[in-house]
XYZ file of C-alpha atoms in Angstrom:
681
model
C -42.134 12.112 -7.874
C -40.458 10.123 -11.144
C -37.260 9.375 -9.668
C -38.577 6.011 -8.277
C -39.173 4.766 -11.824
C -35.298 4.819 -12.429
C -34.725 2.226 -9.588
C -35.577 -0.476 -11.634
C -32.622 -0.269 -14.321
C -29.908 0.952 -11.720
C -29.711 -2.814 -10.769
C -28.199 -3.450 -14.453
C -25.347 -1.177 -14.466
C -22.579 -0.630 -11.604
C -22.364 1.994 -9.412
C -19.416 3.920 -9.769
C -19.833 6.164 -7.105
C -17.360 9.132 -7.161
C -15.804 7.522 -9.729
C -18.635 7.793 -12.228
C -16.672 10.862 -14.094
C -13.890 8.661 -14.867
C -16.091 6.097 -16.652
C -17.983 8.406 -18.763
C -14.337 10.150 -19.329
C -12.832 6.797 -20.762
C -16.173 5.893 -22.673
C -15.707 8.688 -24.449
C -12.224 8.066 -25.493
C -13.817 4.411 -26.322
C -16.339 5.978 -28.908
C -13.399 7.792 -30.470
C -10.728 5.198 -30.322
C -10.858 1.698 -28.855
C -7.248 0.974 -28.672
C -7.078 4.585 -26.078
C -8.732 2.185 -23.753
C -7.263 -0.715 -21.920
C -8.299 -4.248 -23.365
C -10.288 -5.100 -20.347
C -13.147 -2.175 -20.771
C -14.075 -3.379 -23.860
C -16.531 -5.627 -23.154
C -18.000 -3.511 -20.577
C -18.336 -0.593 -22.844
C -19.600 -2.932 -25.593
C -23.233 -2.322 -23.866
C -22.662 0.709 -21.662
C -24.936 3.938 -21.383
C -23.923 6.434 -19.256
C -26.323 8.429 -16.870
C -27.717 11.689 -18.345
C -25.589 14.396 -16.513
C -23.471 17.399 -17.374
C -20.261 14.922 -17.933
C -22.411 13.384 -21.427
C -23.299 16.377 -22.763
C -21.467 16.017 -25.545
C -22.110 12.403 -25.936
C -24.855 11.085 -28.728
C -27.901 10.120 -26.779
C -28.960 6.503 -27.390
C -31.280 6.163 -30.647
C -34.096 4.560 -28.428
C -34.104 7.210 -25.800
C -32.056 8.011 -22.726
C -34.949 7.212 -20.174
C -33.534 3.798 -19.370
C -30.321 5.315 -17.779
C -31.270 8.641 -16.630
C -30.328 9.184 -12.825
C -28.424 5.660 -12.292
C -25.454 6.866 -10.713
C -27.191 9.095 -8.404
C -30.299 6.735 -7.289
C -30.439 8.837 -3.509
C -30.179 12.221 -5.126
C -33.720 12.772 -6.306
C -33.493 14.767 -8.897
C -35.461 15.272 -11.568
C -35.341 13.613 -14.889
C -35.635 16.503 -16.679
C -33.133 18.194 -15.013
C -30.565 15.175 -15.051
C -31.115 14.745 -18.914
C -30.637 18.708 -19.433
C -27.208 18.880 -20.670
C -24.925 20.688 -18.145
C -28.209 21.611 -15.863
C -27.826 18.288 -14.162
C -25.791 18.907 -11.368
C -28.716 20.178 -9.176
C -29.065 17.725 -6.550
C -32.261 18.959 -4.676
C -34.707 16.011 -3.499
C -38.334 15.824 -3.684
C -39.113 19.542 -5.165
C -36.446 19.080 -8.169
C -38.954 18.870 -10.794
C -40.939 22.227 -9.518
C -38.159 24.240 -8.742
C -36.940 23.477 -12.611
C -40.548 24.535 -14.026
C -41.411 27.739 -11.674
C -38.554 29.893 -13.445
C -39.431 28.196 -16.928
C -42.513 30.194 -17.442
C -41.293 33.576 -17.220
C -37.929 32.471 -19.240
C -40.050 30.828 -21.855
C -39.235 33.740 -24.693
C -35.707 34.044 -23.666
C -34.968 30.327 -23.874
C -36.678 29.886 -27.457
C -34.932 32.739 -28.634
C -31.609 31.405 -27.961
C -32.494 27.785 -28.513
C -30.494 28.160 -31.850
C -27.124 29.503 -30.647
C -27.221 26.899 -27.699
C -27.088 24.079 -30.990
C -24.383 25.924 -32.687
C -22.567 25.822 -29.404
C -22.507 22.383 -29.324
C -22.782 20.768 -32.317
C -22.013 17.050 -31.597
C -24.860 17.015 -29.413
C -27.672 14.887 -30.738
C -31.222 16.256 -30.191
C -32.828 14.224 -27.316
C -36.345 14.528 -29.434
C -38.349 12.438 -27.048
C -36.517 11.844 -23.701
C -38.282 14.194 -21.580
C -41.618 13.801 -22.545
C -42.073 10.539 -20.833
C -40.776 12.160 -17.462
C -40.988 15.958 -17.303
C -44.526 17.446 -18.016
C -43.041 21.392 -17.045
C -46.016 23.145 -18.400
C -45.570 22.929 -21.875
C -41.847 24.073 -21.271
C -39.869 20.886 -21.584
C -39.552 20.264 -25.139
C -37.765 23.793 -25.932
C -35.039 22.618 -22.803
C -34.653 19.343 -24.718
C -33.635 20.968 -27.682
C -30.637 22.843 -26.477
C -28.719 20.589 -23.823
C -27.338 23.842 -22.216
C -28.894 25.632 -19.315
C -32.427 24.793 -18.477
C -32.173 27.761 -15.674
C -30.041 30.473 -16.854
C -28.774 32.972 -14.354
C -30.230 36.058 -15.001
C -33.720 36.738 -17.372
C -32.541 39.806 -18.407
C -28.895 39.380 -19.499
C -29.213 36.094 -20.908
C -30.839 36.892 -24.302
C -27.342 39.383 -25.045
C -24.771 37.045 -23.510
C -23.277 34.522 -25.921
C -24.873 31.106 -25.586
C -21.493 29.394 -24.632
C -21.690 31.325 -21.656
C -24.822 30.482 -20.300
C -24.029 27.080 -18.849
C -21.499 28.456 -16.519
C -24.484 30.217 -15.206
C -26.863 27.133 -14.550
C -27.701 27.836 -10.502
C -30.206 30.722 -11.320
C -30.955 31.117 -7.721
C -27.400 31.240 -5.957
C -24.742 32.244 -8.545
C -23.771 35.637 -8.276
C -23.454 38.585 -11.316
C -20.130 37.647 -13.379
C -17.910 40.465 -12.653
C -17.110 42.208 -16.144
C -13.765 41.426 -17.809
C -13.984 37.720 -15.657
C -13.367 34.698 -17.641
C -16.215 31.998 -17.499
C -15.429 28.259 -18.227
C -17.943 25.655 -18.759
C -17.103 22.587 -16.423
C -17.166 19.465 -18.356
C -16.100 15.756 -18.079
C -14.081 15.401 -14.509
C -14.730 18.924 -13.082
C -18.685 18.470 -14.164
C -18.998 15.166 -12.474
C -17.538 16.480 -9.367
C -20.124 19.155 -9.243
C -22.844 16.575 -9.804
C -21.361 14.346 -6.806
C -20.936 16.981 -4.611
C -24.572 17.767 -4.861
C -25.310 14.926 -4.739
C -23.589 14.038 -1.240
C -25.154 17.263 0.009
C -28.464 14.894 0.223
C -26.571 12.716 3.392
C -26.986 13.932 6.578
C -23.372 13.467 7.539
C -21.561 13.472 11.194
C -18.058 12.921 12.178
C -16.251 11.740 14.758
C -12.559 12.797 15.707
C -9.523 10.792 17.747
C -6.157 11.704 18.071
C -3.977 8.332 17.988
C -0.128 8.164 19.390
C 1.870 7.416 16.278
C 4.938 6.385 18.066
C 4.806 2.437 18.061
C 3.236 2.834 14.571
C 6.241 4.366 13.368
C 8.854 1.435 15.315
C 7.112 -1.566 13.969
C 6.962 0.260 10.425
C 10.686 0.498 10.939
C 11.180 -2.886 11.837
C 9.446 -4.279 8.831
C 11.009 -2.529 6.288
C 14.541 -3.148 7.352
C 13.250 -6.626 7.304
C 11.686 -5.943 3.794
C 15.028 -4.444 2.588
C 17.184 -7.316 3.323
C 14.741 -9.853 2.330
C 12.052 -9.748 -0.794
C 11.894 -6.025 -0.921
C 9.435 -3.890 -0.984
C 7.845 -1.129 1.548
C 5.086 -0.741 3.757
C 3.533 2.733 4.207
C 1.500 4.074 7.214
C -1.571 3.775 5.153
C -1.261 0.136 4.788
C -0.886 -0.630 8.791
C -4.069 1.758 9.427
C -6.117 0.441 5.955
C -5.428 -3.235 7.903
C -6.454 -1.867 11.032
C -9.865 -0.300 9.830
C -10.504 -3.618 7.978
C -9.837 -5.444 11.329
C -12.063 -2.859 13.731
C -14.948 -3.446 10.869
C -15.058 -7.052 12.338
C -16.038 -5.766 15.777
C -18.363 -2.829 14.334
C -19.813 -4.345 10.878
C -22.592 -1.438 11.088
C -19.877 0.774 9.996
C -20.088 -1.204 6.722
C -23.787 -0.676 5.993
C -25.281 2.197 3.954
C -29.033 3.841 3.614
C -30.677 2.876 0.445
C -34.511 3.770 -0.554
C -36.433 0.512 -2.240
C -38.480 0.418 -4.811
C -41.509 1.200 -2.321
C -39.981 4.750 -1.693
C -39.482 3.232 1.723
C -35.936 3.359 3.794
C -33.594 0.300 4.055
C -30.409 -0.366 5.123
C -28.060 -2.573 3.085
C -25.693 -4.765 5.119
C -23.316 -6.148 2.230
C -21.889 -9.500 2.364
C -17.919 -8.094 2.652
C -16.035 -5.361 2.932
C -14.547 -3.202 0.004
C -12.169 -1.063 1.327
C -11.918 2.136 -1.354
C -8.573 3.773 -1.714
C -8.620 7.366 -2.556
C -6.239 7.498 -5.194
C -4.701 11.095 -6.322
C -3.862 10.996 -10.082
C -2.211 13.629 -11.864
C -4.645 15.087 -14.654
C -4.458 16.823 -17.838
C -2.375 20.507 -18.062
C -0.826 20.090 -14.934
C -4.302 19.328 -12.859
C -5.423 16.528 -10.248
C -8.118 13.651 -10.418
C -9.068 11.831 -7.930
C -10.020 8.179 -8.242
C -11.578 5.524 -5.574
C -11.181 2.281 -6.320
C -11.595 -0.811 -3.693
C -10.000 -3.918 -2.615
C -12.399 -6.666 -2.689
C -13.485 -9.303 0.358
C -10.807 -7.252 2.235
C -11.802 -8.872 6.047
C -10.742 -12.292 4.873
C -7.216 -11.611 3.898
C -4.330 -11.440 6.236
C -1.929 -8.188 6.220
C 0.501 -9.609 3.519
C -2.441 -10.248 1.021
C -4.152 -6.953 2.126
C -0.865 -5.343 1.341
C -0.345 -6.992 -2.243
C -3.734 -5.992 -3.210
C -3.064 -2.419 -1.905
C 0.016 -2.433 -4.073
C -2.058 -4.023 -7.122
C -4.563 -1.256 -6.908
C -2.389 1.605 -6.699
C 0.110 0.154 -9.323
C -2.939 0.005 -12.322
C -4.324 3.127 -11.094
C -1.091 4.852 -11.967
C -0.789 2.948 -14.990
C -4.522 2.882 -16.022
C -5.259 -0.098 -15.842
C -7.842 -0.056 -13.581
C -11.185 -2.275 -14.423
C -14.848 -1.856 -14.099
C -14.994 -4.026 -11.428
C -12.850 -2.026 -9.028
C -14.614 1.396 -9.158
C -17.976 -0.907 -8.128
C -19.456 -1.737 -4.964
C -17.113 0.298 -2.485
C -18.671 -0.109 1.078
C -16.244 1.901 3.236
C -13.256 4.266 1.998
C -10.187 5.319 3.212
C -8.635 8.791 2.274
C -5.243 10.008 3.565
C -4.822 13.712 3.165
C -1.868 13.611 5.737
C 0.165 12.886 3.175
C 0.354 16.603 1.666
C 0.272 17.561 5.757
C -3.329 18.135 6.778
C -4.271 17.459 10.331
C -7.733 17.354 10.038
C -9.992 16.206 7.009
C -13.555 15.868 7.171
C -14.506 14.165 3.659
C -17.875 14.059 1.570
C -19.532 10.789 1.924
C -20.946 9.766 -1.525
C -24.277 7.089 -1.824
C -23.888 3.487 -1.373
C -21.418 4.106 1.685
C -21.958 4.645 5.380
C -18.765 5.737 6.638
C -15.263 7.332 5.323
C -12.115 7.414 7.423
C -9.734 10.139 7.170
C -6.162 9.660 8.264
C -4.309 13.375 9.239
C -0.652 14.019 9.406
C 1.802 12.633 11.963
C 3.010 15.666 13.660
C 3.710 16.964 17.570
C 1.627 18.754 19.160
C 1.506 21.981 18.235
C 2.580 23.153 21.768
C 5.861 21.546 21.226
C 6.609 22.256 17.752
C 9.399 25.030 18.840
C 11.179 22.166 21.042
C 14.459 20.416 20.391
C 13.939 16.645 19.135
C 16.037 15.465 21.799
C 14.417 17.177 24.392
C 10.980 15.633 23.226
C 12.481 12.066 22.962
C 13.777 12.651 26.685
C 10.444 13.839 27.959
C 8.631 10.674 26.314
C 6.359 12.809 23.607
C 4.677 10.868 20.924
C 4.219 12.277 17.567
C 0.392 11.851 17.143
C -2.448 11.788 14.126
C -5.828 12.297 13.799
C -8.299 9.851 13.067
C -11.884 11.166 11.427
C -14.930 8.713 10.825
C -17.614 10.706 8.633
C -21.108 8.553 8.879
C -24.430 8.391 7.536
C -26.309 9.926 10.740
C -29.482 8.150 9.199
C -28.208 4.602 9.845
C -25.111 5.226 12.278
C -25.093 6.999 15.859
C -22.802 9.045 17.034
C -21.428 6.224 19.825
C -20.733 3.968 17.336
C -18.607 5.787 15.248
C -16.788 6.450 18.627
C -15.980 3.210 19.451
C -15.181 1.987 16.074
C -12.333 4.533 16.059
C -11.481 3.867 19.595
C -11.105 0.087 18.198
C -8.898 1.153 15.564
C -6.873 2.879 18.229
C -6.569 0.288 20.168
C -5.296 -2.253 17.654
C -2.719 0.635 16.584
C -1.289 0.016 19.862
C -0.996 -3.398 19.514
C -4.035 -5.052 21.162
C -5.317 -8.614 19.994
C -1.639 -9.262 18.823
C -2.199 -6.829 15.943
C 1.378 -6.809 15.265
C 2.107 -10.024 15.842
C -0.532 -11.192 13.118
C 1.380 -8.754 10.661
C 4.812 -9.933 11.509
C 3.620 -13.153 11.067
C 1.791 -13.201 7.744
C 5.105 -11.371 6.271
C 7.270 -13.844 7.850
C 9.171 -11.965 10.166
C 11.010 -14.164 12.459
C 11.331 -11.353 15.346
C 8.804 -10.072 17.824
C 7.083 -6.272 17.383
C 7.931 -3.279 19.600
C 5.170 -3.289 22.214
C 3.354 -0.718 24.008
C 4.556 0.355 27.549
C 5.059 3.340 29.677
C 8.514 5.042 29.974
C 10.380 3.824 33.070
C 12.425 6.068 35.614
C 15.421 4.669 37.328
C 16.464 7.486 39.505
C 15.875 6.427 42.880
C 19.248 5.500 45.089
C 19.903 1.963 44.371
C 18.126 1.986 40.918
C 20.381 0.957 37.972
C 20.291 3.456 35.341
C 19.888 3.048 31.981
C 23.232 3.383 30.919
C 24.068 0.617 32.771
C 21.590 -1.600 31.606
C 22.260 -0.406 27.624
C 25.709 -2.425 28.520
C 24.323 -4.781 29.908
C 21.965 -5.811 26.695
C 24.990 -5.458 24.483
C 26.629 -8.593 26.520
C 23.548 -10.522 26.063
C 23.847 -10.239 22.565
C 27.664 -11.102 22.347
C 26.684 -14.069 24.247
C 23.334 -15.763 23.346
C 22.604 -13.274 20.359
C 23.281 -16.680 17.964
C 19.931 -18.316 19.206
C 18.288 -15.822 17.578
C 19.692 -16.329 14.494
C 17.275 -17.424 11.738
C 19.502 -20.291 10.285
C 16.405 -22.495 9.295
C 15.752 -22.260 5.817
C 12.693 -25.521 5.850
C 10.914 -23.584 9.191
C 9.448 -20.210 9.817
C 8.881 -19.001 13.594
C 9.431 -16.054 15.835
C 12.334 -16.605 17.684
C 12.850 -14.879 21.272
C 14.747 -14.977 23.991
C 14.217 -13.574 27.378
C 17.995 -12.230 27.807
C 17.711 -10.649 24.674
C 14.148 -8.348 25.285
C 14.590 -4.954 26.107
C 11.839 -4.909 28.452
C 13.889 -7.272 30.713
C 16.272 -4.831 31.040
C 14.184 -2.134 31.802
C 14.073 -0.337 28.798
C 11.061 0.409 26.491
C 10.049 2.125 23.247
C 10.338 5.354 24.509
C 14.205 5.054 24.789
C 14.867 3.637 21.087
C 15.463 7.380 20.249
C 17.524 8.483 22.793
C 21.355 8.541 23.589
C 23.450 6.268 25.733
C 27.570 6.052 26.516
C 28.543 3.116 24.716
C 32.260 2.950 25.473
C 33.405 2.422 21.578
C 30.762 0.032 21.146
C 30.608 -0.168 16.826
C 33.343 2.818 16.823
C 31.229 5.333 18.345
C 31.142 6.790 22.008
C 27.006 7.593 21.562
C 24.738 5.943 19.916
C 20.577 5.990 20.084
C 19.288 2.771 21.324
C 17.730 1.947 17.889
C 21.090 2.171 16.626
C 22.767 -0.065 19.021
C 19.900 -2.963 18.528
C 20.257 -2.646 14.430
C 24.067 -3.187 15.141
C 23.747 -6.415 17.630
C 20.848 -7.948 15.313
C 22.945 -7.428 12.174
C 26.413 -9.041 13.710
C 24.344 -11.941 15.443
C 20.790 -12.613 14.959
C 20.487 -12.712 10.722
C 21.397 -15.203 8.815
C 24.760 -16.523 10.512
C 25.111 -17.134 14.304
C 28.430 -16.167 15.760
C 29.639 -17.876 18.997
C 32.440 -16.894 20.772
C 32.194 -15.598 23.960
C 33.974 -18.823 25.550
C 37.023 -18.140 24.106
C 39.221 -17.105 27.216
C 41.550 -14.268 25.279
C 40.188 -10.866 25.646
C 42.405 -10.032 22.598
C 40.709 -12.699 20.320
C 37.229 -11.657 21.534
C 37.661 -8.502 21.309
C 39.210 -8.889 17.492
C 36.042 -10.695 16.673
C 33.707 -8.008 18.250
C 35.418 -5.167 16.144
C 35.052 -7.256 12.743
C 31.557 -8.046 13.049
C 30.289 -5.532 15.041
C 29.743 -3.233 12.520
C 27.181 -1.497 10.652
C 26.357 -3.341 7.596
C 26.208 -1.569 4.089
C 24.063 -2.438 1.592
C 25.867 -4.422 -1.634
C 26.678 -2.111 -4.505
C 24.514 -3.210 -8.145
C 27.230 -4.643 -9.556
C 28.637 -6.491 -6.343
C 24.618 -7.888 -6.302
C 24.950 -8.930 -9.850
C 28.039 -10.673 -9.626
C 26.656 -12.740 -6.319
C 23.659 -13.911 -8.459
C 25.993 -14.792 -11.403
C 27.410 -17.139 -8.868
C 24.817 -18.758 -7.183
C 23.139 -19.301 -11.229
C 26.063 -21.026 -12.170
C 26.037 -23.174 -9.208
C 21.956 -23.934 -9.682
C 22.526 -24.533 -13.431
C 25.536 -27.146 -13.137
C 23.577 -29.064 -10.498
C 20.489 -29.204 -12.710
C 22.108 -30.503 -15.366
C 24.251 -33.359 -13.566
C 20.423 -34.023 -12.230
C 19.243 -34.233 -15.491
C 21.798 -36.164 -17.556
C 22.951 -38.244 -14.966
C 20.189 -39.460 -12.810
C 20.814 -42.105 -9.941
C 24.498 -41.546 -9.912
C 25.855 -40.589 -7.418
C 27.197 -36.817 -7.294
C 26.879 -35.615 -3.659
C 24.892 -32.651 -4.911
C 25.308 -28.902 -3.635
C 21.585 -28.157 -3.870
C 20.327 -26.212 -0.740
C 23.876 -25.030 -0.048
C 24.611 -22.856 -3.334
C 25.480 -19.814 -1.256
C 28.968 -22.052 -0.634
C 30.140 -21.064 -3.989
C 29.002 -16.999 -3.338
C 30.718 -17.720 -0.534
C 34.226 -18.959 -1.489
C 34.158 -16.863 -4.563
C 34.722 -14.063 -1.639
C 37.112 -15.179 0.302
C 39.351 -16.002 -2.734
C 38.348 -12.351 -4.238
C 40.041 -10.990 -0.525
C 42.526 -13.388 -0.722
C 43.790 -12.202 -3.910
C 43.712 -8.501 -2.674
C 45.917 -9.789 -0.172
C 48.423 -11.158 -2.881
C 48.320 -14.633 -1.576
C 49.810 -16.719 -3.791
C 47.753 -19.885 -3.020
C 44.615 -21.251 -1.201
C 44.647 -24.874 -0.595
C 40.736 -26.482 0.130
C 39.859 -29.400 1.889
C 36.428 -30.556 1.406
C 33.906 -33.699 1.913
C 31.893 -34.738 -1.112
C 29.104 -33.063 -0.746
C 29.512 -29.895 -3.019
C 32.838 -31.089 -4.528
C 32.295 -31.226 -8.056
C 30.452 -27.629 -8.107
C 33.375 -26.506 -6.366
C 35.384 -28.052 -8.725
C 33.747 -26.763 -11.776
C 33.268 -23.157 -10.695
C 35.991 -22.119 -8.230
C 38.645 -24.408 -8.975
C 38.087 -23.845 -12.614
C 37.785 -27.793 -13.332
C 36.551 -27.850 -17.442
C 32.901 -29.070 -17.310
C 34.128 -31.633 -20.073
C 36.502 -33.630 -17.923
C 33.844 -34.139 -15.289
C 31.238 -35.184 -17.626
C 33.740 -37.415 -19.211
C 34.377 -38.894 -15.257
C 30.503 -39.200 -15.427
C 31.148 -41.751 -18.332
C 33.527 -43.579 -16.448
C 36.777 -42.315 -18.402
C 39.062 -41.267 -15.803
C 42.454 -40.290 -16.321
C 44.515 -42.757 -14.529
C 47.132 -40.510 -13.780
C 44.946 -38.432 -11.677
C 43.975 -41.211 -9.245
C 45.163 -41.255 -6.035
C 44.900 -44.967 -5.465
C 42.608 -47.740 -6.134
C 38.858 -47.391 -6.225
C 39.072 -43.860 -6.897
C 36.105 -41.597 -7.762
C 35.294 -38.750 -9.444
C 34.365 -36.755 -6.346
C 37.369 -37.705 -4.635
C 39.543 -36.429 -7.253
C 41.526 -33.084 -6.735
C 42.434 -30.219 -9.335
C 44.856 -27.305 -9.507
C 43.446 -24.306 -11.270
C 44.046 -20.145 -11.334
C 41.241 -17.912 -9.705
C 40.773 -14.770 -10.992
C 38.775 -12.006 -8.874
C 36.297 -9.774 -10.453
C 38.963 -7.059 -10.473
C 41.111 -9.073 -12.372
C 43.591 -9.902 -9.575
C 45.105 -13.290 -9.532
């Protein structure tokens, strides 16, 4: 009845949904010590008034009365205001009849309530008496005033023992009609803060009539493309893409085709049911955080306007949310406005999840664990690969049945399934946004070549290795100025009759990379590292087979990551090369200097060559160079003093170093002693 009176104030504060408990907990810390909360929250908390409920039973009530804030966090629950204001008893999520349900047991319990009013006050000394709050909204047969004076229970579990029990145990028995008798010797604890808000949220979620669609999706292509992506990121800019990143992006893409899954149900000011169609997709991420005393807590922060992002932007926004959640830096806007949620209990091995749907959302997607079907759990992994059996994951769509029908939810999951199998260039778009210059793996059925006259797969693998030796340099990433996905038909495994199902199968390779048997995935890794990265190698035109074999033995090897010290040494070489060129450009503007800009890696490369030469005890190395980069090599490799080079820029050239008339600074040579990083000269 009176629940509609609170709708006018709901619009004045954000709807934090399932995160309400966290906001109220932070507000309590803010009241105690503003410096304990991130400064981004200070402006928000300055005029914030939490909704009355179990999480704020020990908080000071506003002097103007709490009627303006009541039930704002649960506009759809329909809880009577008196119940919502009654301290720990606001977890009841009944609708329509909430006020009469609360009032009926009040009459026979009036004596016991008044008799225990003073102990309840003593139990909660920090609670300010809400003097006039329920009087405005709850005319419950004259019994509302005693209930206001004690923010403990409005409905004790049993009338007979209520007076004899200590007041501190009464709030635990709030659900008077359903709570069983407490066994003797059992410990009873009052739920406060986050646990109490969870109770309130779960009670409110019972008001939403939900249904769930379930779909099993093969995870083979998803896993293989994730490996390709992360291998590239490891070699390039760093970072790591998870399965949830890819699945979350597929959910956002699917919402473009099924926008009705982004809608949610609401009741307008006239009490009429409505459908709300948000302007943007705000994807909520369920984040499990370690709580106090070793417990766990769940927050839901959302990526705003996710439908407008490419994958690189989505990945960055996702990681930013997770990073700020771990460090406690989430702001109020991160919690508000979630339209669709994604939860992934599969990370802890859960196969199938039916999560609760909160008010203000129409759909929540659950992702299960990636496992082989149970009937194959005892098989050898090699046998599974030979049979072409993939891991699968279960996707669930729990939706509000008032506005979304089962067919719509099922088609939505089917669309996610199609995208995860690569339809509509899903993986091509991801690779392009991350600037990965290779084609993704594609979904194909397994192929068998067992009939007479067909070339078996072992011979096809040898043919693929030879194709990389001949044409691999055509896919090398040697253009730093332009990005494009490089392909060549001779290097496409599908052109050789192979598919993604062969990647984890072993083949005889006859000594390739020093091995007799290798998985196709490892074979491709060695070939691409040798021929298709930042350096292209072309040598198959060499006639002498021994020379070709020597090159193959030295470049067709597995590349191990450099140690941290080696990486820091290379970085220092690049830094000195860049600093030298920057100084010359700034100091001697307009003078010819044949800069090395854009090719500073030459310094690191020459440094590595000379270090190897020192390791082999070579006495002398003679370097012949063009004009381009000569000064940088003289300064940072040969060791010519900077002062001498700068004097030459001033026109002070030593006549004894000139090799003829008209010689200039970038013609001059020098002698020096090179010292390797290990101290060898």
